[in-house]
Amino acid sequence: MEKTKVKKMLFILSKATLENVYAAFIMANGARMEGIEAEIFFTFFGLEAIQKKKLESLHTATVGNPAMHMPTMLGGLPGMEALATKMMKDRMEKLDIPPVGEFLELLSDSGVKLWACLLAVDMFKLKREDLIDELDDIINVGSFYARANEDGCHLLFI
Amino acid sequence: MKKVIANTTVECTEEGYLTDFGQWNKDIARAIAKEQGIELGDDHWKVIEYLQEKHQKEEALTIRGIKKSGVIDVKTFYKLFPGGPLKKATMIAGIPKPKGCI
């Protein structure tokens, strides 16, 4: 098996659009599948992905997203985001990419550490019980950096 | 390329995946596992059989598939094949390395 110098990947997820959440999840899962350690720090809007009540209703953005190849005004029409989101979710299901809640379980079982940002949790007035059971802890930025303090560790902001 | 595993010459990729499943047997599986630092037990064999079955049916192998398989849970899968479970397990099972990202 080829050896990689990457030993650990730390992801900071700051957004809650479906494509960003899945980017972080797929990269973290992919790291574990290669024998690389992985952790995700959920901050600001990224926290939506670990809130029990919100995680299954994340959307993909149709406005302000040039890759959607549709006029901005059209993307803003009622139902457009829901339609684009449904299409994306259907395609993901076909590729065996799990929905957000199941994906979080998978990540946790795979040994991915999941952290919530203390400042953002306070800012959005969230409680521990609002967040998924698989969450490892609510920590501050300093504690997260401390986890990066080793050779072969990379940080990625999404 | 050719490689000698368990006193048998087999065809395999540079990474060590057998290219002809017909050359696979349990001794070869044990030898590949040993190279990966794994001693095969009953649970390993269950996983190997499951992977081979899926491969025969030409179904894609994914970690989600493992989760849903009912054969093993994901935590145990990582424990049984530490450091890249699906890659290692498929190599030991004598089937190609999964191409997918998930």
Tab-separated table of N, CA and C in Angstrom, chain A residues 25-153:
chain	number	residue	atom	x	y	z
A	25	PHE	N	-17.727	16.423	4.059
A	25	PHE	CA	-17.998	15.044	4.483
A	25	PHE	C	-17.268	14.034	3.592
A	26	ILE	N	-17.313	14.270	2.291
A	26	ILE	CA	-16.702	13.308	1.372
A	26	ILE	C	-15.176	13.320	1.509
A	27	MET	N	-14.622	14.519	1.695
A	27	MET	CA	-13.174	14.604	1.889
A	27	MET	C	-12.757	13.935	3.204
A	28	ALA	N	-13.542	14.136	4.254
A	28	ALA	CA	-13.207	13.544	5.556
A	28	ALA	C	-13.338	12.026	5.497
A	29	ASN	N	-14.428	11.556	4.900
A	29	ASN	CA	-14.613	10.110	4.757
A	29	ASN	C	-13.506	9.514	3.888
A	30	GLY	N	-13.194	10.216	2.801
A	30	GLY	CA	-12.142	9.749	1.895
A	30	GLY	C	-10.802	9.641	2.596
A	31	ALA	N	-10.541	10.573	3.499
A	31	ALA	CA	-9.292	10.520	4.261
A	31	ALA	C	-9.249	9.248	5.103
A	32	ARG	N	-10.317	8.977	5.823
A	32	ARG	CA	-10.354	7.782	6.677
A	32	ARG	C	-10.185	6.505	5.851
A	33	MET	N	-10.784	6.518	4.658
A	33	MET	CA	-10.695	5.335	3.786
A	33	MET	C	-9.264	5.096	3.304
A	34	GLU	N	-8.440	6.158	3.372
A	34	GLU	CA	-7.031	6.032	2.975
A	34	GLU	C	-6.128	5.847	4.196
A	35	GLY	N	-6.746	5.710	5.346
A	35	GLY	CA	-5.945	5.536	6.552
A	35	GLY	C	-5.420	6.843	7.121
A	36	ILE	N	-6.026	7.954	6.699
A	36	ILE	CA	-5.621	9.276	7.195
A	36	ILE	C	-6.620	9.708	8.274
A	37	GLU	N	-6.129	10.313	9.334
A	37	GLU	CA	-7.047	10.806	10.370
A	37	GLU	C	-7.833	11.997	9.839
A	38	ALA	N	-9.030	12.215	10.344
A	38	ALA	CA	-9.826	13.353	9.877
A	38	ALA	C	-10.699	13.898	11.001
A	39	GLU	N	-10.848	15.224	11.020
A	39	GLU	CA	-11.704	15.876	12.003
A	39	GLU	C	-12.423	17.032	11.305
A	40	ILE	N	-13.621	17.347	11.769
A	40	ILE	CA	-14.352	18.493	11.210
A	40	ILE	C	-14.749	19.439	12.340
A	41	PHE	N	-14.483	20.716	12.134
A	41	PHE	CA	-14.844	21.771	13.083
A	41	PHE	C	-15.978	22.566	12.441
A	42	PHE	N	-17.158	22.487	13.039
A	42	PHE	CA	-18.336	23.158	12.482
A	42	PHE	C	-18.464	24.541	13.100
A	43	THR	N	-18.437	25.565	12.258
A	43	THR	CA	-18.540	26.915	12.786
A	43	THR	C	-19.535	27.746	11.968
A	44	PHE	N	-20.002	28.800	12.546
A	44	PHE	CA	-21.021	29.649	11.918
A	44	PHE	C	-22.106	28.821	11.231
A	45	PHE	N	-22.382	29.090	9.963
A	45	PHE	CA	-23.510	28.403	9.326
A	45	PHE	C	-23.264	26.899	9.172
A	46	GLY	N	-22.009	26.525	9.254
A	46	GLY	CA	-21.684	25.098	9.214
A	46	GLY	C	-22.388	24.335	10.330
A	47	LEU	N	-22.714	25.027	11.403
A	47	LEU	CA	-23.411	24.397	12.539
A	47	LEU	C	-24.772	23.820	12.150
A	48	GLU	N	-25.349	24.359	11.089
A	48	GLU	CA	-26.664	23.840	10.657
A	48	GLU	C	-26.574	22.352	10.324
A	49	ALA	N	-25.408	21.945	9.858
A	49	ALA	CA	-25.226	20.547	9.440
A	49	ALA	C	-25.204	19.586	10.623
A	50	ILE	N	-25.055	20.099	11.838
A	50	ILE	CA	-25.056	19.193	13.003
A	50	ILE	C	-26.187	19.521	13.980
A	51	GLN	N	-27.153	20.352	13.522
A	51	GLN	CA	-28.329	20.612	14.364
A	51	GLN	C	-29.407	19.599	14.013
A	52	LYS	N	-29.832	18.873	15.026
A	52	LYS	CA	-30.797	17.781	14.802
A	52	LYS	C	-31.981	18.230	13.956
A	53	LYS	N	-32.484	19.438	14.233
A	53	LYS	CA	-33.708	19.875	13.555
A	53	LYS	C	-33.472	20.394	12.137
A	54	LYS	N	-32.245	20.718	11.822
A	54	LYS	CA	-31.990	21.367	10.536
A	54	LYS	C	-31.240	20.512	9.527
A	55	LEU	N	-30.531	19.515	9.996
A	55	LEU	CA	-29.558	18.863	9.115
A	55	LEU	C	-30.156	18.158	7.901
A	56	GLU	N	-31.426	17.740	8.004
A	56	GLU	CA	-31.997	17.071	6.844
A	56	GLU	C	-32.671	18.055	5.869
A	57	SER	N	-32.670	19.340	6.219
A	57	SER	CA	-33.317	20.284	5.309
A	57	SER	C	-32.342	21.314	4.746
A	58	LEU	N	-31.085	20.915	4.587
A	58	LEU	CA	-30.104	21.809	3.976
A	58	LEU	C	-30.384	21.917	2.479
A	59	HIS	N	-30.025	23.070	1.915
A	59	HIS	CA	-30.303	23.317	0.501
A	59	HIS	C	-29.045	23.592	-0.279
A	60	THR	N	-29.184	23.472	-1.572
A	60	THR	CA	-28.120	23.956	-2.445
A	60	THR	C	-28.536	25.355	-2.911
A	61	ALA	N	-27.554	26.235	-3.135
A	61	ALA	CA	-27.882	27.617	-3.472
A	61	ALA	C	-28.091	27.787	-4.968
A	62	THR	N	-29.202	28.399	-5.356
A	62	THR	CA	-29.423	28.645	-6.795
A	62	THR	C	-29.140	30.102	-7.153
A	63	VAL	N	-29.095	30.971	-6.144
A	63	VAL	CA	-28.803	32.385	-6.401
A	63	VAL	C	-27.343	32.657	-6.048
A	64	GLY	N	-26.673	33.399	-6.929
A	64	GLY	CA	-25.277	33.749	-6.656
A	64	GLY	C	-24.355	32.568	-6.883
A	65	ASN	N	-24.798	31.602	-7.644
A	65	ASN	CA	-23.973	30.439	-7.943
A	65	ASN	C	-23.857	30.301	-9.459
A	66	PRO	N	-22.781	30.845	-10.046
A	66	PRO	CA	-22.658	30.866	-11.506
A	66	PRO	C	-22.656	29.470	-12.123
A	67	ALA	N	-22.233	28.453	-11.351
A	67	ALA	CA	-22.182	27.095	-11.894
A	67	ALA	C	-23.573	26.496	-12.090
A	68	MET	N	-24.603	27.183	-11.607
A	68	MET	CA	-25.967	26.695	-11.821
A	68	MET	C	-26.424	26.967	-13.251
A	69	HIS	N	-25.721	27.868	-13.915
A	69	HIS	CA	-26.043	28.218	-15.298
A	69	HIS	C	-27.511	28.583	-15.485
A	70	MET	N	-27.996	29.396	-14.587
A	70	MET	CA	-29.350	29.925	-14.769
A	70	MET	C	-29.317	31.395	-14.340
A	71	PRO	N	-30.160	32.231	-14.962
A	71	PRO	CA	-30.158	33.637	-14.591
A	71	PRO	C	-30.497	33.801	-13.105
A	72	THR	N	-29.837	34.740	-12.455
A	72	THR	CA	-30.017	34.941	-11.019
A	72	THR	C	-31.491	35.142	-10.652
A	73	MET	N	-32.209	35.900	-11.492
A	73	MET	CA	-33.612	36.173	-11.174
A	73	MET	C	-34.446	34.893	-11.182
A	74	LEU	N	-34.087	34.005	-12.102
A	74	LEU	CA	-34.807	32.730	-12.204
A	74	LEU	C	-34.533	31.871	-10.966
A	75	GLY	N	-33.273	31.884	-10.547
A	75	GLY	CA	-32.868	31.096	-9.375
A	75	GLY	C	-33.598	31.545	-8.125
A	76	GLY	N	-34.065	32.799	-8.120
A	76	GLY	CA	-34.736	33.331	-6.948
A	76	GLY	C	-36.224	33.047	-6.911
A	77	LEU	N	-36.749	32.458	-7.967
A	77	LEU	CA	-38.187	32.164	-7.996
A	77	LEU	C	-38.550	31.105	-6.946
A	78	PRO	N	-39.759	31.182	-6.423
A	78	PRO	CA	-40.154	30.207	-5.405
A	78	PRO	C	-40.047	28.783	-5.953
A	79	GLY	N	-39.521	27.900	-5.155
A	79	GLY	CA	-39.449	26.488	-5.555
A	79	GLY	C	-38.180	26.108	-6.290
A	80	MET	N	-37.425	27.088	-6.790
A	80	MET	CA	-36.228	26.751	-7.566
A	80	MET	C	-35.166	26.056	-6.713
A	81	GLU	N	-34.965	26.592	-5.507
A	81	GLU	CA	-33.955	25.978	-4.630
A	81	GLU	C	-34.359	24.566	-4.250
A	82	ALA	N	-35.635	24.404	-3.973
A	82	ALA	CA	-36.133	23.082	-3.582
A	82	ALA	C	-35.936	22.089	-4.721
A	83	LEU	N	-36.196	22.558	-5.939
A	83	LEU	CA	-36.053	21.694	-7.111
A	83	LEU	C	-34.592	21.287	-7.311
A	84	ALA	N	-33.706	22.286	-7.259
A	84	ALA	CA	-32.280	22.014	-7.446
A	84	ALA	C	-31.777	21.082	-6.345
A	85	THR	N	-32.263	21.301	-5.123
A	85	THR	CA	-31.847	20.471	-3.995
A	85	THR	C	-32.308	19.034	-4.187
A	86	LYS	N	-33.543	18.879	-4.632
A	86	LYS	CA	-34.082	17.528	-4.827
A	86	LYS	C	-33.287	16.788	-5.903
A	87	MET	N	-32.976	17.518	-6.976
A	87	MET	CA	-32.203	16.900	-8.055
A	87	MET	C	-30.837	16.440	-7.558
A	88	MET	N	-30.208	17.312	-6.767
A	88	MET	CA	-28.880	16.967	-6.271
A	88	MET	C	-28.959	15.764	-5.333
A	89	LYS	N	-29.959	15.752	-4.453
A	89	LYS	CA	-30.093	14.642	-3.501
A	89	LYS	C	-30.358	13.318	-4.225
A	90	ASP	N	-31.182	13.374	-5.275
A	90	ASP	CA	-31.477	12.157	-6.042
A	90	ASP	C	-30.213	11.584	-6.681
A	91	ARG	N	-29.431	12.489	-7.249
A	91	ARG	CA	-28.200	12.025	-7.910
A	91	ARG	C	-27.226	11.431	-6.899
A	92	MET	N	-27.171	12.057	-5.719
A	92	MET	CA	-26.249	11.567	-4.695
A	92	MET	C	-26.662	10.182	-4.220
A	93	GLU	N	-27.961	10.005	-4.046
A	93	GLU	CA	-28.469	8.696	-3.606
A	93	GLU	C	-28.041	7.608	-4.596
A	94	LYS	N	-28.098	7.933	-5.878
A	94	LYS	CA	-27.705	6.959	-6.902
A	94	LYS	C	-26.227	6.579	-6.804
A	95	LEU	N	-25.428	7.531	-6.319
A	95	LEU	CA	-23.989	7.269	-6.185
A	95	LEU	C	-23.653	6.679	-4.816
A	96	ASP	N	-24.693	6.316	-4.056
A	96	ASP	CA	-24.519	5.744	-2.724
A	96	ASP	C	-23.912	6.746	-1.734
A	97	ILE	N	-24.204	8.024	-1.949
A	97	ILE	CA	-23.787	9.046	-0.984
A	97	ILE	C	-24.952	9.246	-0.013
A	98	PRO	N	-24.747	8.972	1.270
A	98	PRO	CA	-25.871	9.010	2.208
A	98	PRO	C	-26.382	10.422	2.490
A	99	PRO	N	-27.640	10.542	2.949
A	99	PRO	CA	-28.140	11.834	3.400
A	99	PRO	C	-27.343	12.322	4.621
A	100	VAL	N	-27.481	13.611	4.933
A	100	VAL	CA	-26.614	14.242	5.938
A	100	VAL	C	-26.572	13.484	7.275
A	101	GLY	N	-27.756	13.135	7.815
A	101	GLY	CA	-27.788	12.471	9.116
A	101	GLY	C	-27.064	11.128	9.115
A	102	GLU	N	-27.334	10.345	8.090
A	102	GLU	CA	-26.686	9.030	7.984
A	102	GLU	C	-25.183	9.187	7.732
A	103	PHE	N	-24.831	10.224	6.988
A	103	PHE	CA	-23.418	10.486	6.689
A	103	PHE	C	-22.659	10.817	7.977
A	104	LEU	N	-23.301	11.603	8.854
A	104	LEU	CA	-22.657	11.961	10.122
A	104	LEU	C	-22.404	10.714	10.970
A	105	GLU	N	-23.368	9.803	10.977
A	105	GLU	CA	-23.200	8.528	11.694
A	105	GLU	C	-22.005	7.769	11.128
A	106	LEU	N	-21.969	7.714	9.798
A	106	LEU	CA	-20.901	6.999	9.109
A	106	LEU	C	-19.537	7.603	9.459
A	107	LEU	N	-19.465	8.940	9.441
A	107	LEU	CA	-18.208	9.628	9.749
A	107	LEU	C	-17.774	9.314	11.178
A	108	SER	N	-18.719	9.396	12.099
A	108	SER	CA	-18.413	9.140	13.494
A	108	SER	C	-17.937	7.695	13.682
A	109	ASP	N	-18.636	6.747	13.069
A	109	ASP	CA	-18.237	5.337	13.158
A	109	ASP	C	-16.879	5.101	12.509
A	110	SER	N	-16.537	5.927	11.527
A	110	SER	CA	-15.259	5.769	10.822
A	110	SER	C	-14.112	6.409	11.589
A	111	GLY	N	-14.432	7.027	12.711
A	111	GLY	CA	-13.383	7.622	13.533
A	111	GLY	C	-13.112	9.083	13.237
A	112	VAL	N	-14.002	9.731	12.494
A	112	VAL	CA	-13.835	11.173	12.252
A	112	VAL	C	-14.308	11.911	13.508
A	113	LYS	N	-13.466	12.792	14.024
A	113	LYS	CA	-13.867	13.583	15.198
A	113	LYS	C	-14.708	14.766	14.722
A	114	LEU	N	-15.798	15.022	15.426
A	114	LEU	CA	-16.707	16.106	15.055
A	114	LEU	C	-16.759	17.130	16.186
A	115	TRP	N	-16.412	18.370	15.862
A	115	TRP	CA	-16.357	19.422	16.871
A	115	TRP	C	-17.272	20.578	16.485
A	116	ALA	N	-17.906	21.192	17.481
A	116	ALA	CA	-18.670	22.414	17.240
A	116	ALA	C	-17.882	23.586	17.805
A	117	CYS	N	-17.965	24.720	17.117
A	117	CYS	CA	-17.247	25.923	17.538
A	117	CYS	C	-18.012	26.596	18.683
A	118	LEU	N	-17.332	26.784	19.803
A	118	LEU	CA	-17.956	27.347	21.004
A	118	LEU	C	-18.549	28.729	20.757
A	119	LEU	N	-17.780	29.589	20.105
A	119	LEU	CA	-18.226	30.964	19.865
A	119	LEU	C	-19.505	30.979	19.020
A	120	ALA	N	-19.509	30.165	17.964
A	120	ALA	CA	-20.674	30.134	17.077
A	120	ALA	C	-21.882	29.519	17.785
A	121	VAL	N	-21.650	28.507	18.604
A	121	VAL	CA	-22.733	27.886	19.372
A	121	VAL	C	-23.380	28.940	20.282
A	122	ASP	N	-22.529	29.747	20.933
A	122	ASP	CA	-23.043	30.829	21.799
A	122	ASP	C	-23.787	31.866	20.976
A	123	MET	N	-23.206	32.220	19.839
A	123	MET	CA	-23.793	33.262	19.006
A	123	MET	C	-25.191	32.889	18.522
A	124	PHE	N	-25.350	31.628	18.130
A	124	PHE	CA	-26.661	31.174	17.653
A	124	PHE	C	-27.552	30.676	18.803
A	125	LYS	N	-27.068	30.864	20.021
A	125	LYS	CA	-27.811	30.463	21.226
A	125	LYS	C	-28.254	28.993	21.164
A	126	LEU	N	-27.310	28.144	20.837
A	126	LEU	CA	-27.622	26.710	20.752
A	126	LEU	C	-27.219	26.005	22.041
A	127	LYS	N	-27.884	24.883	22.301
A	127	LYS	CA	-27.531	24.065	23.462
A	127	LYS	C	-26.985	22.734	22.958
A	128	ARG	N	-26.273	22.042	23.844
A	128	ARG	CA	-25.689	20.746	23.457
A	128	ARG	C	-26.752	19.819	22.887
A	129	GLU	N	-27.948	19.847	23.495
A	129	GLU	CA	-28.991	18.913	23.048
A	129	GLU	C	-29.575	19.280	21.683
A	130	ASP	N	-29.291	20.497	21.199
A	130	ASP	CA	-29.731	20.854	19.838
A	130	ASP	C	-28.851	20.168	18.791
A	131	LEU	N	-27.674	19.744	19.244
A	131	LEU	CA	-26.685	19.200	18.305
A	131	LEU	C	-26.690	17.662	18.330
A	132	ILE	N	-26.209	17.073	17.256
A	132	ILE	CA	-26.256	15.607	17.116
A	132	ILE	C	-25.524	14.889	18.252
A	133	ASP	N	-25.998	13.685	18.555
A	133	ASP	CA	-25.403	12.901	19.640
A	133	ASP	C	-23.955	12.505	19.325
A	134	GLU	N	-23.646	12.370	18.024
A	134	GLU	CA	-22.304	11.904	17.629
A	134	GLU	C	-21.217	12.962	17.853
A	135	LEU	N	-21.645	14.208	18.125
A	135	LEU	CA	-20.671	15.290	18.302
A	135	LEU	C	-19.692	14.944	19.428
A	136	ASP	N	-18.398	15.143	19.186
A	136	ASP	CA	-17.411	14.817	20.217
A	136	ASP	C	-17.393	15.856	21.330
A	137	ASP	N	-17.478	17.134	20.948
A	137	ASP	CA	-17.489	18.179	21.984
A	137	ASP	C	-17.687	19.556	21.341
A	138	ILE	N	-17.951	20.544	22.204
A	138	ILE	CA	-17.979	21.946	21.757
A	138	ILE	C	-16.667	22.553	22.247
A	139	ILE	N	-15.854	23.024	21.322
A	139	ILE	CA	-14.515	23.497	21.722
A	139	ILE	C	-14.228	24.875	21.115
A	140	ASN	N	-13.203	25.553	21.644
A	140	ASN	CA	-12.837	26.856	21.079
A	140	ASN	C	-11.734	26.695	20.028
A	141	VAL	N	-11.435	27.789	19.361
A	141	VAL	CA	-10.479	27.752	18.250
A	141	VAL	C	-9.109	27.255	18.708
A	142	GLY	N	-8.703	27.711	19.883
A	142	GLY	CA	-7.388	27.312	20.395
A	142	GLY	C	-7.281	25.798	20.540
A	143	SER	N	-8.329	25.198	21.076
A	143	SER	CA	-8.311	23.734	21.265
A	143	SER	C	-8.257	23.025	19.926
A	144	PHE	N	-8.915	23.623	18.922
A	144	PHE	CA	-8.900	23.004	17.600
A	144	PHE	C	-7.496	23.079	17.002
A	145	TYR	N	-6.859	24.248	17.144
A	145	TYR	CA	-5.487	24.375	16.634
A	145	TYR	C	-4.551	23.398	17.331
A	146	ALA	N	-4.771	23.199	18.614
A	146	ALA	CA	-3.909	22.275	19.358
A	146	ALA	C	-3.952	20.888	18.723
A	147	ARG	N	-5.098	20.543	18.134
A	147	ARG	CA	-5.248	19.235	17.510
A	147	ARG	C	-4.473	19.159	16.189
A	148	ALA	N	-4.070	20.320	15.681
A	148	ALA	CA	-3.334	20.365	14.411
A	148	ALA	C	-1.831	20.344	14.631
A	149	ASN	N	-1.438	20.334	15.900
A	149	ASN	CA	-0.031	20.520	16.221
A	149	ASN	C	0.783	19.237	16.058
A	150	GLU	N	0.872	18.744	14.836
A	150	GLU	CA	1.695	17.560	14.577
A	150	GLU	C	2.111	17.510	13.104
A	151	ASP	N	3.138	16.724	12.833
A	151	ASP	CA	3.636	16.616	11.458
A	151	ASP	C	2.596	15.984	10.539
A	152	GLY	N	2.583	16.449	9.306
A	152	GLY	CA	1.717	15.826	8.310
A	152	GLY	C	0.261	16.172	8.470
A	153	CYS	N	-0.024	17.271	9.184
A	153	CYS	CA	-1.417	17.679	9.401
A	153	CYS	C	-1.762	18.868	8.497
